[in-house]
């Protein structure tokens, strides 16, 4: 499916059935992968802090499926969804999380440091907000080259309180580079709700003082995310400067696998279950005639089969050679 | 010979690199205006403000943007105006630049140079006078260069720009306007990780960095009048460190003094001393002696700052201790 990326850009009007189907496939691949990660993490088959994006798949799918391999994505610590949607092979992604030699980073990165240059996925960072200026620099490079390839950087609402956010948005605006800041506002900064961190209600409100055009959309409506990002992408590609797209969403799982979760309010989780992006797209698909319930179930089943194949691939992969760290500390 | 300065050589070397390779770009505060020490003078006029780019006072974003630009194929040379401000950029440098190649399993490269300058002696106070290179030396993935003269700038800065790993070049504000003669034909680039023996001697080895190289040469001149023959070595790059050249010298002299302007405590001198004792324990005739600043912030008051700064006198005392 990854090969279809970038070809799925679409102008206004109703969504093409093929695009809608691809969005559902992408979201189910992410969901099935991350649901399988939870037991793999609890059995110490997957190593390291493992941040899940269950409930947030619409943002990864709506954004990344519109980008080609030459359009760079920088991600954050909650990266699996972005990586899969951008085309990173699921088996190699899982092997990376398991610290195996066939991992996309040869087992040196892990969940928070997934990189796949061939698919334009320049990686995740474990430091909140740390990736924002990389995207500004990459967009500076694309403008200097003259191709103005758009660079996208994902960040959470928690990163907006870091100083590097203001520095990066200011620099992007000053330089007028083709970067799109995509905020996944999931309502939590690690363990505490947004209201405990800031009195600014919307991350998009922070863009206006820098003269960066921003919008806030329902990040659990993949059709809406796809439409909104498509517009932003077209404008950024046309050299109209940086943009900020805030997607309101909800993290259905903890900050990481094993997080105690005592800070969550049960009724919030209940109300969000109805807003689940996959369920919404399935219902919408039936109404619009994009796909029936059987087709949707088949998409889920295919995603779960792909995950099992990835588990088999990654489990069969050896651990890396002990000399690898010393070989790769410096570029040769 | 051509009479020049350290600062002018930085600017000339950057200009040559930009002329030779269109991927080389320069970012930093006031770089298009030449900067406070004129180390980027003339670059914007010669190459335009698309490649010589002024930035706001945003050290983290300057460093981070350089990382992103480098990962996209450019060769950025960014300036952090004083090394004292590098704390603001350290997350980007340490967690971003230094680890990207490693964490990506070798897929990403960060061919950037971060130029900065340190050193006391100009009444700059405690936040504009530090020598912080030992912070950088401790980070796997970074290379660290400390040119001690215009000649070393000409020899090493092109190699730093050509390197595919991130390189921090720590210049010296004290040396910026020191006059120096360079050969008409120029200085050819020399590889990082090679020390330079500036004076040969058989009685004691003095390893010195940056400004202290000149203090060591002066100390050696005075020692020669007393019949003591000192060898002076400038490691030039702290990472990678050319231990072989230093150890070969210590094997001959049996005595080592390590001198830097940074505080002794936790300084690079400790690392060099440890490596030398491990490599040459049975060749040493005396404990290794370190010269560096005392463990206090840099004071402002001229009397206090002059007393704080290590120099020729402290190196002479250290040599006496090593020979005792």
mmCIF file of N, CA and C in Angstrom, chain A residues 256-302:
data_model
loop_
_atom_site.group_PDB
_atom_site.id
_atom_site.type_symbol
_atom_site.label_atom_id
_atom_site.label_comp_id
_atom_site.label_asym_id
_atom_site.label_seq_id
_atom_site.Cartn_x
_atom_site.Cartn_y
_atom_site.Cartn_z
ATOM 1 N N UNK A 256 2.629 5.729 27.841
ATOM 2 C CA UNK A 256 3.414 4.623 27.294
ATOM 3 C C UNK A 256 2.814 3.338 27.836
ATOM 4 N N UNK A 257 3.197 2.211 27.272
ATOM 5 C CA UNK A 257 2.656 0.937 27.736
ATOM 6 C C UNK A 257 3.144 0.696 29.162
ATOM 7 N N UNK A 258 2.172 0.512 30.077
ATOM 8 C CA UNK A 258 2.543 0.275 31.473
ATOM 9 C C UNK A 258 2.363 1.502 32.347
ATOM 10 N N UNK A 259 1.984 2.624 31.711
ATOM 11 C CA UNK A 259 1.742 3.851 32.478
ATOM 12 C C UNK A 259 0.532 3.613 33.384
ATOM 13 N N UNK A 260 0.557 4.044 34.657
ATOM 14 C CA UNK A 260 -0.481 3.684 35.613
ATOM 15 C C UNK A 260 -1.880 4.187 35.239
ATOM 16 N N UNK A 261 -1.979 5.322 34.555
ATOM 17 C CA UNK A 261 -3.267 5.734 33.993
ATOM 18 C C UNK A 261 -4.253 6.307 34.985
ATOM 19 N N UNK A 262 -3.851 6.517 36.245
ATOM 20 C CA UNK A 262 -4.780 6.997 37.261
ATOM 21 C C UNK A 262 -5.320 8.396 37.008
ATOM 22 N N UNK A 263 -4.655 9.123 36.109
ATOM 23 C CA UNK A 263 -5.046 10.501 35.841
ATOM 24 C C UNK A 263 -6.207 10.601 34.857
ATOM 25 N N UNK A 264 -6.627 9.482 34.294
ATOM 26 C CA UNK A 264 -7.640 9.531 33.242
ATOM 27 C C UNK A 264 -9.040 9.492 33.856
ATOM 28 N N UNK A 265 -9.987 10.137 33.212
ATOM 29 C CA UNK A 265 -11.366 10.145 33.689
ATOM 30 C C UNK A 265 -12.145 9.164 32.819
ATOM 31 N N UNK A 266 -12.781 8.175 33.466
ATOM 32 C CA UNK A 266 -13.413 7.093 32.717
ATOM 33 C C UNK A 266 -14.458 7.614 31.730
ATOM 34 N N UNK A 267 -15.249 8.604 32.126
ATOM 35 C CA UNK A 267 -16.314 9.071 31.241
ATOM 36 C C UNK A 267 -15.737 9.693 29.970
ATOM 37 N N UNK A 268 -14.557 10.329 30.085
ATOM 38 C CA UNK A 268 -13.923 10.886 28.885
ATOM 39 C C UNK A 268 -13.650 9.779 27.888
ATOM 40 N N UNK A 269 -13.111 8.683 28.385
ATOM 41 C CA UNK A 269 -12.771 7.584 27.493
ATOM 42 C C UNK A 269 -14.029 7.031 26.816
ATOM 43 N N UNK A 270 -15.116 6.948 27.601
ATOM 44 C CA UNK A 270 -16.378 6.437 27.042
ATOM 45 C C UNK A 270 -16.873 7.311 25.895
ATOM 46 N N UNK A 271 -16.873 8.631 26.132
ATOM 47 C CA UNK A 271 -17.433 9.509 25.107
ATOM 48 C C UNK A 271 -16.579 9.490 23.843
ATOM 49 N N UNK A 272 -15.267 9.320 24.031
ATOM 50 C CA UNK A 272 -14.389 9.304 22.860
ATOM 51 C C UNK A 272 -14.501 8.022 22.062
ATOM 52 N N UNK A 273 -14.936 6.955 22.704
ATOM 53 C CA UNK A 273 -15.040 5.703 21.968
ATOM 54 C C UNK A 273 -15.991 5.859 20.760
ATOM 55 N N UNK A 274 -17.034 6.687 20.948
ATOM 56 C CA UNK A 274 -17.958 6.941 19.836
ATOM 57 C C UNK A 274 -17.297 7.742 18.728
ATOM 58 N N UNK A 275 -16.266 8.450 19.101
ATOM 59 C CA UNK A 275 -15.603 9.300 18.109
ATOM 60 C C UNK A 275 -14.399 8.601 17.497
ATOM 61 N N UNK A 276 -14.248 7.343 17.786
ATOM 62 C CA UNK A 276 -13.105 6.593 17.265
ATOM 63 C C UNK A 276 -12.995 6.779 15.746
ATOM 64 N N UNK A 277 -11.811 7.143 15.277
ATOM 65 C CA UNK A 277 -11.690 7.485 13.852
ATOM 66 C C UNK A 277 -11.990 6.315 12.912
ATOM 67 N N UNK A 278 -11.696 5.119 13.344
ATOM 68 C CA UNK A 278 -11.955 3.979 12.455
ATOM 69 C C UNK A 278 -13.463 3.723 12.357
ATOM 70 N N UNK A 279 -14.118 3.670 13.523
ATOM 71 C CA UNK A 279 -15.566 3.463 13.521
ATOM 72 C C UNK A 279 -16.287 4.534 12.707
ATOM 73 N N UNK A 280 -15.821 5.758 12.847
ATOM 74 C CA UNK A 280 -16.464 6.855 12.116
ATOM 75 C C UNK A 280 -16.293 6.689 10.609
ATOM 76 N N UNK A 281 -15.098 6.299 10.188
ATOM 77 C CA UNK A 281 -14.886 6.159 8.744
ATOM 78 C C UNK A 281 -15.690 4.968 8.198
ATOM 79 N N UNK A 282 -15.787 3.907 8.993
ATOM 80 C CA UNK A 282 -16.566 2.748 8.535
ATOM 81 C C UNK A 282 -18.028 3.149 8.340
ATOM 82 N N UNK A 283 -18.575 3.879 9.313
ATOM 83 C CA UNK A 283 -19.975 4.317 9.189
ATOM 84 C C UNK A 283 -20.149 5.265 8.004
ATOM 85 N N UNK A 284 -19.185 6.176 7.880
ATOM 86 C CA UNK A 284 -19.264 7.148 6.779
ATOM 87 C C UNK A 284 -19.124 6.442 5.433
ATOM 88 N N UNK A 285 -18.271 5.445 5.390
ATOM 89 C CA UNK A 285 -18.043 4.695 4.149
ATOM 90 C C UNK A 285 -19.299 4.009 3.664
ATOM 91 N N UNK A 286 -20.085 3.483 4.618
ATOM 92 C CA UNK A 286 -21.325 2.810 4.245
ATOM 93 C C UNK A 286 -22.330 3.826 3.689
ATOM 94 N N UNK A 287 -22.392 4.990 4.364
ATOM 95 C CA UNK A 287 -23.333 6.032 3.926
ATOM 96 C C UNK A 287 -22.975 6.565 2.536
ATOM 97 N N UNK A 288 -21.665 6.784 2.348
ATOM 98 C CA UNK A 288 -21.226 7.390 1.086
ATOM 99 C C UNK A 288 -21.094 6.369 -0.040
ATOM 100 N N UNK A 289 -21.164 5.091 0.329
ATOM 101 C CA UNK A 289 -20.999 4.055 -0.686
ATOM 102 C C UNK A 289 -19.549 3.794 -1.058
ATOM 103 N N UNK A 290 -18.606 4.144 -0.144
ATOM 104 C CA UNK A 290 -17.179 3.917 -0.430
ATOM 105 C C UNK A 290 -16.808 2.452 -0.246
ATOM 106 N N UNK A 291 -17.348 1.853 0.805
ATOM 107 C CA UNK A 291 -17.120 0.413 1.056
ATOM 108 C C UNK A 291 -18.207 -0.067 2.006
ATOM 109 N N UNK A 292 -18.560 -1.352 1.897
ATOM 110 C CA UNK A 292 -19.571 -1.927 2.776
ATOM 111 C C UNK A 292 -18.932 -2.461 4.049
ATOM 112 N N UNK A 293 -19.774 -2.960 4.929
ATOM 113 C CA UNK A 293 -19.250 -3.495 6.195
ATOM 114 C C UNK A 293 -18.348 -4.705 5.977
ATOM 115 N N UNK A 294 -18.710 -5.533 5.013
ATOM 116 C CA UNK A 294 -17.880 -6.718 4.740
ATOM 117 C C UNK A 294 -16.493 -6.300 4.268
ATOM 118 N N UNK A 295 -16.458 -5.318 3.398
ATOM 119 C CA UNK A 295 -15.162 -4.846 2.889
ATOM 120 C C UNK A 295 -14.335 -4.270 4.038
ATOM 121 N N UNK A 296 -15.001 -3.548 4.929
ATOM 122 C CA UNK A 296 -14.289 -2.953 6.061
ATOM 123 C C UNK A 296 -13.728 -4.049 6.969
ATOM 124 N N UNK A 297 -14.525 -5.097 7.180
ATOM 125 C CA UNK A 297 -14.038 -6.209 8.017
ATOM 126 C C UNK A 297 -12.854 -6.914 7.359
ATOM 127 N N UNK A 298 -12.929 -7.024 6.050
ATOM 128 C CA UNK A 298 -11.830 -7.670 5.315
ATOM 129 C C UNK A 298 -10.545 -6.840 5.435
ATOM 130 N N UNK A 299 -10.702 -5.529 5.456
ATOM 131 C CA UNK A 299 -9.532 -4.639 5.610
ATOM 132 C C UNK A 299 -8.905 -4.844 6.992
ATOM 133 N N UNK A 300 -9.760 -4.946 8.006
ATOM 134 C CA UNK A 300 -9.240 -5.204 9.356
ATOM 135 C C UNK A 300 -8.513 -6.542 9.406
ATOM 136 N N UNK A 301 -9.134 -7.566 8.817
ATOM 137 C CA UNK A 301 -8.533 -8.909 8.856
ATOM 138 C C UNK A 301 -7.181 -8.916 8.138
ATOM 139 N N UNK A 302 -7.105 -8.215 7.014
ATOM 140 C CA UNK A 302 -5.846 -8.173 6.255
ATOM 141 C C UNK A 302 -4.771 -7.464 7.082
#
